[in-house]
Short mmCIF file of C-alpha atoms in Angstrom, two decimals:
data_model
loop_
_atom_site.label_atom_id
_atom_site.label_comp_id
_atom_site.label_asym_id
_atom_site.label_seq_id
_atom_site.Cartn_x
_atom_site.Cartn_y
_atom_site.Cartn_z
CA UNK A 12 22.63 -153.17 -99.00
CA UNK A 13 21.49 -156.65 -99.93
CA UNK A 14 23.00 -159.67 -98.20
CA UNK A 15 24.72 -160.78 -101.42
CA UNK A 16 26.24 -157.31 -101.84
CA UNK A 17 27.51 -157.38 -98.24
CA UNK A 18 29.13 -160.76 -98.80
CA UNK A 19 30.81 -159.51 -101.98
CA UNK A 20 32.07 -156.38 -100.20
CA UNK A 21 33.43 -158.35 -97.25
CA UNK A 22 35.16 -160.76 -99.61
CA UNK A 23 36.82 -157.84 -101.38
CA UNK A 24 38.00 -156.42 -98.07
CA UNK A 25 39.39 -159.82 -97.12
CA UNK A 26 41.36 -160.07 -100.35
CA UNK A 27 42.71 -156.56 -99.93
CA UNK A 28 43.78 -157.15 -96.34
CA UNK A 29 45.50 -160.39 -97.30
CA UNK A 30 47.75 -158.41 -99.66
CA UNK A 31 48.07 -155.31 -97.51
CA UNK A 32 51.64 -155.13 -96.17
CA UNK A 33 52.76 -154.37 -92.67
CA UNK A 34 54.56 -151.06 -93.05
CA UNK A 35 57.58 -150.53 -90.84
CA UNK A 36 56.86 -147.28 -89.04
CA UNK A 37 60.54 -146.60 -88.45
CA UNK A 38 61.69 -147.19 -92.02
CA UNK A 39 58.55 -146.50 -94.04
CA UNK A 40 58.70 -149.55 -96.28
CA UNK A 41 56.45 -152.64 -96.38
CA UNK A 42 57.68 -155.73 -94.59
CA UNK A 43 57.37 -159.14 -96.25
CA UNK A 44 54.06 -160.90 -95.73
CA UNK A 45 54.06 -164.31 -94.06
CA UNK A 46 54.08 -165.99 -97.47
CA UNK A 47 56.91 -163.80 -98.73
CA UNK A 48 58.95 -164.40 -95.59
CA UNK A 49 58.58 -168.15 -96.11
CA UNK A 50 60.29 -167.77 -99.50
CA UNK A 51 63.05 -165.65 -97.97
CA UNK A 52 63.60 -168.29 -95.30
CA UNK A 53 63.70 -171.04 -97.91
CA UNK A 54 66.19 -169.11 -100.05
CA UNK A 55 68.34 -168.48 -97.00
CA UNK A 56 68.25 -172.17 -96.14
CA UNK A 57 69.40 -173.00 -99.66
CA UNK A 58 72.32 -170.56 -99.27
CA UNK A 59 71.19 -168.25 -102.07
CA UNK A 60 71.70 -165.33 -99.68
CA UNK A 61 69.94 -163.79 -96.70
CA UNK A 62 68.14 -160.75 -95.31
CA UNK A 63 69.32 -159.99 -91.76
CA UNK A 64 67.66 -157.35 -89.63
CA UNK A 65 70.94 -155.45 -89.49
CA UNK A 66 73.74 -155.65 -92.07
CA UNK A 67 75.90 -152.94 -90.60
CA UNK A 68 76.80 -149.59 -92.15
CA UNK A 69 76.78 -148.73 -95.83
CA UNK A 70 80.04 -148.23 -97.69
CA UNK A 71 81.22 -144.63 -97.70
CA UNK A 72 84.40 -145.00 -99.76
CA UNK A 73 82.92 -145.76 -103.19
CA UNK A 74 82.78 -143.40 -106.14
CA UNK A 75 80.00 -143.63 -108.74
CA UNK A 76 82.27 -142.12 -111.38
CA UNK A 77 82.41 -144.15 -114.57
CA UNK A 78 86.16 -144.39 -114.33
CA UNK A 79 88.12 -147.67 -114.47
CA UNK A 80 89.63 -147.43 -111.00
CA UNK A 81 86.31 -146.55 -109.34
CA UNK A 82 84.48 -149.38 -111.10
CA UNK A 83 87.25 -151.85 -110.28
CA UNK A 84 87.10 -150.96 -106.60
CA UNK A 85 83.41 -151.62 -106.12
CA UNK A 86 83.39 -154.64 -108.43
CA UNK A 87 86.20 -156.29 -106.48
CA UNK A 88 84.61 -155.39 -103.13
CA UNK A 89 81.26 -156.96 -103.99
CA UNK A 90 82.73 -159.93 -105.88
CA UNK A 91 85.09 -160.82 -103.01
CA UNK A 92 82.27 -160.67 -100.48
CA UNK A 93 80.06 -162.88 -102.63
CA UNK A 94 82.76 -165.41 -103.44
CA UNK A 95 83.67 -165.89 -99.78
CA UNK A 96 80.02 -166.43 -98.82
CA UNK A 97 79.01 -168.63 -101.74
CA UNK A 98 81.98 -170.84 -102.57
CA UNK A 99 81.27 -173.43 -99.85
CA UNK A 100 77.76 -173.89 -101.30
CA UNK A 101 78.35 -173.88 -105.04
CA UNK A 102 75.70 -175.88 -106.90
CA UNK A 103 74.16 -176.09 -110.36
CA UNK A 104 70.88 -174.28 -109.76
CA UNK A 105 70.07 -171.17 -111.83
CA UNK A 106 70.65 -168.75 -108.95
CA UNK A 107 74.27 -169.84 -108.83
CA UNK A 108 74.73 -170.02 -112.59
CA UNK A 109 73.82 -166.33 -112.92
CA UNK A 110 76.41 -165.57 -110.25
CA UNK A 111 78.95 -167.69 -112.14
CA UNK A 112 78.39 -165.62 -115.29
CA UNK A 113 79.04 -162.54 -113.19
CA UNK A 114 82.26 -163.99 -111.79
CA UNK A 115 83.49 -164.79 -115.30
CA UNK A 116 82.81 -161.21 -116.33
CA UNK A 117 84.50 -159.89 -113.18
CA UNK A 118 87.71 -161.80 -113.93
CA UNK A 119 87.82 -160.39 -117.44
CA UNK A 120 87.05 -156.84 -116.33
CA UNK A 121 89.54 -156.84 -113.45
CA UNK A 122 92.25 -158.84 -115.19
CA UNK A 123 92.23 -161.12 -112.15
CA UNK A 124 91.95 -164.89 -112.73
CA UNK A 125 90.81 -165.54 -109.15
CA UNK A 126 87.10 -165.64 -109.93
CA UNK A 127 87.53 -167.57 -113.18
CA UNK A 128 89.73 -170.11 -111.38
CA UNK A 129 86.95 -170.61 -108.84
CA UNK A 130 84.56 -171.26 -111.73
CA UNK A 131 86.96 -173.80 -113.23
CA UNK A 132 87.17 -175.62 -109.90
CA UNK A 133 83.39 -175.59 -109.57
CA UNK A 134 82.91 -176.94 -113.09
CA UNK A 135 85.42 -179.73 -112.56
CA UNK A 136 83.73 -180.65 -109.28
CA UNK A 137 80.45 -181.17 -111.12
CA UNK A 138 82.15 -182.95 -114.05
CA UNK A 139 80.70 -180.29 -116.38
CA UNK A 140 77.25 -181.78 -115.98
CA UNK A 141 74.00 -179.85 -116.24
CA UNK A 142 71.49 -179.94 -113.43
CA UNK A 143 68.97 -182.28 -115.03
CA UNK A 144 68.27 -184.58 -117.95
CA UNK A 145 66.41 -182.77 -120.77
CA UNK A 146 67.04 -179.57 -118.81
CA UNK A 147 64.71 -176.61 -118.80
CA UNK A 148 66.24 -173.16 -119.34
CA UNK A 149 67.11 -172.76 -115.65
CA UNK A 150 68.84 -176.13 -115.44
CA UNK A 151 70.67 -175.45 -118.71
CA UNK A 152 72.03 -172.07 -117.65
CA UNK A 153 75.21 -173.34 -116.00
CA UNK A 154 76.27 -174.41 -119.48
CA UNK A 155 77.14 -170.74 -120.15
CA UNK A 156 80.07 -171.04 -117.76
CA UNK A 157 81.22 -174.39 -119.14
CA UNK A 158 81.24 -172.92 -122.65
CA UNK A 159 83.07 -169.77 -121.59
CA UNK A 160 85.76 -171.84 -119.93
CA UNK A 161 86.06 -173.98 -123.06
CA UNK A 162 86.50 -170.88 -125.21
CA UNK A 163 89.57 -169.96 -123.14
CA UNK A 164 91.52 -173.22 -123.45
CA UNK A 165 89.50 -175.37 -125.88
CA UNK A 166 88.99 -178.35 -123.57
CA UNK A 167 86.12 -180.14 -125.27
CA UNK A 168 85.38 -182.30 -122.24
CA UNK A 169 83.78 -179.25 -120.68
CA UNK A 170 81.06 -178.99 -123.31
CA UNK A 171 80.45 -182.51 -124.58
CA UNK A 172 77.66 -183.25 -122.09
CA UNK A 173 76.02 -179.88 -122.73
CA UNK A 174 76.16 -180.47 -126.47
CA UNK A 175 74.52 -183.87 -126.12
CA UNK A 176 71.70 -182.35 -124.09
CA UNK A 177 71.13 -179.62 -126.67
CA UNK A 178 71.01 -182.20 -129.42
CA UNK A 179 68.39 -184.13 -127.47
CA UNK A 180 66.32 -180.97 -126.95
CA UNK A 181 66.48 -179.85 -130.58
CA UNK A 182 63.69 -182.05 -132.00
CA UNK A 183 61.28 -181.49 -129.11
CA UNK A 184 58.31 -179.29 -130.01
CA UNK A 185 57.45 -178.65 -126.38
CA UNK A 186 59.38 -178.35 -123.14
CA UNK A 187 59.71 -182.12 -122.80
CA UNK A 188 57.53 -185.20 -123.26
CA UNK A 189 54.41 -184.83 -121.14
CA UNK A 190 54.85 -181.04 -120.76
CA UNK A 191 53.19 -179.12 -123.59
CA UNK A 192 54.47 -175.67 -122.61
CA UNK A 193 56.88 -173.78 -124.84
CA UNK A 194 60.51 -174.59 -124.10
CA UNK A 195 60.95 -170.96 -122.95
CA UNK A 196 57.49 -170.35 -121.51
CA UNK A 197 58.57 -167.76 -118.92
CA UNK A 198 60.53 -164.57 -119.61
CA UNK A 199 63.42 -165.45 -117.26
CA UNK A 200 64.30 -168.23 -119.68
CA UNK A 201 65.49 -165.65 -122.20
CA UNK A 202 68.47 -164.95 -119.97
CA UNK A 203 69.11 -168.54 -118.95
CA UNK A 204 69.03 -170.49 -122.22
CA UNK A 205 69.75 -168.48 -125.41
CA UNK A 206 73.40 -167.72 -124.57
CA UNK A 207 74.07 -171.45 -124.13
CA UNK A 208 72.65 -172.25 -127.55
CA UNK A 209 74.34 -169.27 -129.20
CA UNK A 210 77.72 -170.05 -127.62
CA UNK A 211 77.40 -173.63 -128.82
CA UNK A 212 76.94 -172.23 -132.33
CA UNK A 213 80.11 -170.15 -131.85
CA UNK A 214 82.08 -173.17 -130.72
CA UNK A 215 80.85 -175.67 -133.30
CA UNK A 216 79.82 -173.49 -136.24
CA UNK A 217 76.63 -175.55 -136.54
CA UNK A 218 73.75 -173.33 -137.58
CA UNK A 219 71.12 -175.56 -135.97
CA UNK A 220 71.89 -174.13 -132.54
CA UNK A 221 71.34 -170.52 -133.56
CA UNK A 222 68.25 -171.44 -135.59
CA UNK A 223 66.80 -172.91 -132.40
CA UNK A 224 67.34 -169.61 -130.59
CA UNK A 225 65.52 -167.66 -133.30
CA UNK A 226 62.58 -170.05 -133.37
CA UNK A 227 62.10 -170.27 -129.61
CA UNK A 228 62.73 -166.60 -128.76
CA UNK A 229 60.12 -165.48 -131.27
CA UNK A 230 57.58 -167.95 -129.89
CA UNK A 231 58.16 -166.62 -126.38
CA UNK A 232 58.01 -163.04 -127.61
CA UNK A 233 54.72 -163.67 -129.42
CA UNK A 234 53.28 -165.12 -126.22
CA UNK A 235 54.59 -162.65 -123.62
CA UNK A 236 55.78 -159.39 -125.19
CA UNK A 237 53.33 -156.52 -124.78
CA UNK A 238 53.71 -154.55 -128.00
CA UNK A 239 52.15 -151.44 -126.48
CA UNK A 240 54.07 -151.40 -123.20
CA UNK A 241 57.23 -152.88 -124.75
CA UNK A 242 57.62 -155.09 -121.70
CA UNK A 243 57.29 -158.83 -121.08
CA UNK A 244 54.70 -160.57 -118.96
CA UNK A 245 56.49 -162.98 -116.66
CA UNK A 246 54.54 -165.88 -118.20
CA UNK A 247 51.15 -166.40 -119.85
CA UNK A 248 49.35 -166.42 -116.49
CA UNK A 249 50.52 -162.82 -115.92
CA UNK A 250 49.31 -161.34 -119.21
CA UNK A 251 46.11 -160.11 -117.57
CA UNK A 252 47.31 -159.63 -113.98
CA UNK A 253 47.32 -156.16 -112.49
CA UNK A 254 48.93 -154.37 -109.57
CA UNK A 255 47.00 -152.94 -106.59
CA UNK A 256 46.85 -149.62 -108.47
CA UNK A 257 45.08 -151.31 -111.38
CA UNK A 258 47.98 -151.11 -113.85
CA UNK A 259 49.47 -154.14 -115.59
CA UNK A 260 51.93 -156.21 -113.59
CA UNK A 261 55.44 -155.97 -114.98
CA UNK A 262 58.16 -157.31 -112.69
CA UNK A 263 61.47 -155.47 -112.77
CA UNK A 264 63.69 -158.53 -112.52
CA UNK A 265 61.69 -160.29 -115.21
CA UNK A 266 62.29 -157.39 -117.60
CA UNK A 267 65.92 -157.39 -116.46
CA UNK A 268 66.30 -161.03 -117.38
CA UNK A 269 65.16 -160.28 -120.91
CA UNK A 270 67.41 -157.24 -121.36
CA UNK A 271 70.33 -159.16 -119.91
CA UNK A 272 69.54 -162.07 -122.21
CA UNK A 273 69.57 -159.73 -125.21
CA UNK A 274 72.96 -158.37 -124.17
CA UNK A 275 74.36 -161.88 -123.76
CA UNK A 276 72.98 -163.16 -127.07
CA UNK A 277 73.25 -160.50 -129.78
CA UNK A 278 77.06 -160.54 -130.03
CA UNK A 279 77.00 -164.31 -130.46
CA UNK A 280 74.89 -164.15 -133.62
CA UNK A 281 76.52 -164.23 -137.04
CA UNK A 282 77.29 -160.72 -138.27
CA UNK A 283 75.20 -161.27 -141.38
CA UNK A 284 72.28 -162.93 -139.60
CA UNK A 285 69.06 -161.20 -140.74
CA UNK A 286 67.51 -161.97 -137.35
CA UNK A 287 69.90 -159.62 -135.53
CA UNK A 288 67.56 -156.72 -136.28
CA UNK A 289 64.76 -158.39 -134.29
CA UNK A 290 66.83 -158.55 -131.10
CA UNK A 291 68.32 -155.08 -131.50
CA UNK A 292 64.86 -153.61 -132.04
CA UNK A 293 63.56 -155.32 -128.92
CA UNK A 294 66.53 -153.99 -126.93
CA UNK A 295 65.77 -150.49 -128.18
CA UNK A 296 62.06 -150.70 -127.42
CA UNK A 297 62.55 -152.11 -123.94
CA UNK A 298 65.31 -149.64 -123.10
CA UNK A 299 63.12 -146.72 -124.08
CA UNK A 300 60.26 -147.94 -121.89
CA UNK A 301 62.53 -148.80 -118.97
CA UNK A 302 64.12 -145.35 -119.17
CA UNK A 303 60.68 -143.76 -118.77
CA UNK A 304 60.19 -145.68 -115.52
CA UNK A 305 63.47 -144.73 -113.82
CA UNK A 306 62.79 -143.13 -110.44
CA UNK A 307 64.36 -139.84 -109.23
CA UNK A 308 67.07 -141.80 -107.40
CA UNK A 309 68.03 -143.53 -110.64
CA UNK A 310 66.61 -146.97 -109.90
CA UNK A 311 63.53 -149.07 -110.53
CA UNK A 312 60.96 -150.74 -108.27
CA UNK A 313 59.93 -154.39 -108.05
CA UNK A 314 56.56 -153.54 -109.62
CA UNK A 315 57.53 -151.25 -112.47
CA UNK A 316 54.13 -149.62 -112.88
CA UNK A 317 53.26 -149.43 -109.17
CA UNK A 318 56.16 -147.82 -107.28
CA UNK A 319 53.92 -146.68 -104.41
CA UNK A 320 53.10 -150.27 -103.48
CA UNK A 321 56.78 -151.26 -103.77
CA UNK A 322 58.66 -148.17 -102.54
CA UNK A 323 62.09 -149.77 -102.08
CA UNK A 324 64.41 -149.89 -105.08
CA UNK A 325 64.99 -153.36 -106.53
CA UNK A 326 68.67 -153.79 -107.29
CA UNK A 327 68.73 -157.04 -109.26
CA UNK A 328 66.39 -155.66 -111.91
CA UNK A 329 68.11 -152.27 -111.83
CA UNK A 330 71.54 -153.85 -112.34
CA UNK A 331 70.31 -155.89 -115.29
CA UNK A 332 68.82 -152.75 -116.83
CA UNK A 333 72.18 -151.01 -116.48
CA UNK A 334 73.85 -154.03 -118.05
CA UNK A 335 71.45 -154.12 -121.01
CA UNK A 336 71.51 -150.37 -121.66
CA UNK A 337 75.29 -150.10 -121.23
CA UNK A 338 75.69 -152.97 -123.67
CA UNK A 339 73.44 -151.16 -126.14
CA UNK A 340 75.40 -147.91 -125.83
CA UNK A 341 78.74 -149.70 -126.09
CA UNK A 342 77.72 -151.42 -129.33
CA UNK A 343 76.08 -148.35 -130.84
CA UNK A 344 72.55 -149.74 -130.68
CA UNK A 345 71.40 -147.06 -128.22
CA UNK A 346 72.04 -143.32 -128.36
CA UNK A 347 74.79 -142.54 -125.84
CA UNK A 348 73.61 -138.93 -125.47
CA UNK A 349 70.23 -140.14 -124.23
CA UNK A 350 71.15 -143.25 -122.27
CA UNK A 351 74.55 -142.62 -120.72
CA UNK A 352 73.22 -140.00 -118.25
CA UNK A 353 70.50 -142.49 -117.22
CA UNK A 354 73.09 -145.22 -116.82
CA UNK A 355 75.32 -142.98 -114.70
CA UNK A 356 72.38 -142.02 -112.49
CA UNK A 357 71.38 -145.68 -112.09
CA UNK A 358 74.91 -146.76 -111.23
CA UNK A 359 75.15 -144.07 -108.56
CA UNK A 360 71.83 -145.29 -107.14
CA UNK A 361 72.96 -148.91 -107.10
CA UNK A 362 76.15 -148.08 -105.22
CA UNK A 363 74.09 -146.60 -102.39
CA UNK A 364 73.00 -150.19 -101.70
CA UNK A 365 76.52 -151.51 -101.13
CA UNK A 366 77.38 -152.13 -97.48
CA UNK A 367 80.78 -151.56 -95.89
CA UNK A 368 81.63 -155.27 -95.99
CA UNK A 369 80.64 -155.67 -99.67
CA UNK A 370 77.06 -156.90 -99.27
CA UNK A 371 74.78 -155.71 -102.08
CA UNK A 372 71.30 -155.02 -100.69
CA UNK A 373 67.72 -154.49 -101.86
CA UNK A 374 67.65 -157.67 -103.95
CA UNK A 375 64.25 -159.32 -104.03
CA UNK A 376 64.08 -162.99 -103.09
CA UNK A 377 63.23 -165.62 -105.70
CA UNK A 378 59.75 -165.56 -107.16
CA UNK A 379 57.74 -164.73 -110.22
CA UNK A 380 56.30 -161.31 -109.41
CA UNK A 381 56.92 -158.18 -107.32
CA UNK A 382 57.22 -158.76 -103.58
CA UNK A 383 58.41 -157.09 -100.38
CA UNK A 384 61.84 -157.48 -98.78
CA UNK A 385 64.21 -155.66 -96.44
CA UNK A 386 66.96 -153.29 -97.60
CA UNK A 387 69.54 -155.80 -96.33
CA UNK A 388 68.21 -158.51 -98.66
CA UNK A 389 71.06 -159.94 -100.75
CA UNK A 390 70.93 -162.96 -103.06
CA UNK A 391 73.57 -164.40 -105.35
CA UNK A 392 71.77 -164.00 -108.68
CA UNK A 393 71.35 -160.26 -108.04
CA UNK A 394 75.05 -159.96 -107.37
CA UNK A 395 75.65 -161.81 -110.63
CA UNK A 396 73.64 -159.16 -112.45
CA UNK A 397 75.62 -156.45 -110.65
CA UNK A 398 78.95 -157.95 -111.73
CA UNK A 399 77.76 -158.15 -115.34
CA UNK A 400 76.73 -154.49 -115.17
CA UNK A 401 80.04 -153.40 -113.64
CA UNK A 402 82.03 -155.29 -116.28
CA UNK A 403 80.01 -153.66 -119.07
CA UNK A 404 80.50 -150.23 -117.49
CA UNK A 405 84.24 -150.90 -117.39
CA UNK A 406 84.09 -151.37 -121.16
CA UNK A 407 82.23 -148.07 -121.43
CA UNK A 408 84.82 -146.32 -119.27
CA UNK A 409 87.75 -147.65 -121.28
CA UNK A 410 86.17 -147.68 -124.74
CA UNK A 411 86.94 -151.40 -124.94
CA UNK A 412 83.67 -152.29 -126.67
CA UNK A 413 83.96 -149.74 -129.48
#
């Protein structure tokens, strides 16, 4: 072997070993790398959640039956645990705003104003302000909760600041001055921003807000949606990235954000809007592909096309898939005969990750791609997705959405 070939081979080995996880011999799953652990530590320090070595026993008193009482029990258990842990640290970052959407859904599903009242207190504390001036999709996402609260009692003060920000964003062709990326340049944005714009249309009746959604979603779809795989790249830099097994990199939570965003947007569109078909078709295509990737335990892995590298289930993505597919079945967009058994299997799998105290585990830390984590890993945005899923399943169980 020539010297140059040896150097190339050694470099390849070095790259491989840098990615190669430390596998826990006792548990049989990969432990976070040093870089991944740094993100976990940062997220823990910001009070998004944590990943202790031991979280105690799993819950043994939960039923996976899609029956109102069974759904209520687990939804309340997880929501109460999360509210107690998070309320002292409420903020306006996207991780919290996803949780807030879940709490709003939990109050509606359970008929209990406790969680909604906590959201009203939070919103008042922040004077209904968004997280930043000319906010990106993440910083805009808390506006979903402000708008939902307004729709209950019509207090305009809750949405005036959000409306002013949307009006300032409307004429911008890019994300903001000096940043030439698309306003929704990453797939997560399709959960964070469209419902704010669409709800503003509902509240005001002004078509400009819904027209913005159509224009920007289609730009993002053209950039990131793989028309063969029917999945989204996380952002343009991931279009050509592959997993260790050589297959394309599709991140479960990223796909979950899109399916959740579809579920939270379609109902807000005008009934006669010709663009509805675009979103419904994308929900159908993604649901069909996601269904093909469901594992024997009913869940999905952080790297959708490389489950061997990421053997643990990933609950935040799985919960958002359940939410999106249950929404589709409830509205008649997806065939119940095909998808309801998959949904039931997924829900049963998710409940195996609920601990006795209400912790929801196997939630990957923040990031932009598949990573490693411990089964105890629990973060607020994943619980938000879980609460949305449970609330949608309650509608399925009661026929409330039909």
